[in-house]
Amino acid sequence: MQDNSYRHPRVGWPGRLFAALANCTRFANLRQAMMSRLPFLTLHSDVRDVVYVSWLVDAAAAQQLLPAGVTLWQRGGKTPFTVLTYRHGHFGPALPGPLRKLLPSPLQSNWRLYLEHTPAGAPDVPCVYFLKNIMDSLPHALGTRLFSDILPTHLAAGMTLEVSATQANCTIASGAGSAPALEVQAEITAAHCLDTDWQALFGNWHDAVAFLACQDAAIAHVPRNDQLVFGEIDLPVDLDQVQALTALRAECGLLEQLPPVSKPFAFLVPKVPFKALSERLL
């Protein structure tokens, strides 16, 4: 299992202070004890420009990154590993209603594996396991660290997302911090094709996209108490609006631990409304 402790991307005493806050187990235990007694504050975001890049990786290596009791989806010794990078649309609590438009729209990147089934104590729904979560906003990175368990968030030293009529590019720079690096350059294409390795697992482009993009829940490991946290989400991806991408360059900081056994498979979701509906320890 990997280390998800926070390290600030810039050296100096402010970074050490932010890391101490982000990794403070005493605060996290107090927050969990208090918030578990309160209704969950639903979060909304009008997400746009979601760039998905996936590799088939060695399933045995991927399973080693998961805690006990979590079963990886795999077929023939292969399993998908996905990085999706996107721009939020006024991410925050649903409670303010129209005033949510005053909230900022940070960049975010989720790195995940796919589960055969949910762990004991969770409903049996399509579910992913969060390996990493990266954002370009310090308030959002610290906020998710301090007030949530489901997103093991790291702050990027630099992060870009550029989507045009013909291209989709995204980067993550680590600096001195714990955010893993990423560089993706892709072209938008009209052809909805799968190469042989992906066809063997999913048959066709549409079914591969549906498997990779449509989930109802996520789990993550909580190191301070060696438990799992389960979060329900609403992510109604319109598969008819998804655009195919051809990855010209796809470099990812976890691929040394997850050796790829296929070419990257990429696509673009232009927009999707997102809701975080619940979070609880299993």
XYZ file of C-alpha atoms in Angstrom, residues 6 26 94 97 136 152 221 239 280:
9
model
C 0.869 15.328 2.436
C -5.857 14.522 16.239
C -25.275 22.888 -2.527
C -28.184 27.626 -4.203
C -4.198 23.333 -7.864
C -6.315 12.019 -0.099
C -7.907 4.073 2.816
C -22.169 8.828 -23.145
C -18.838 7.287 6.063
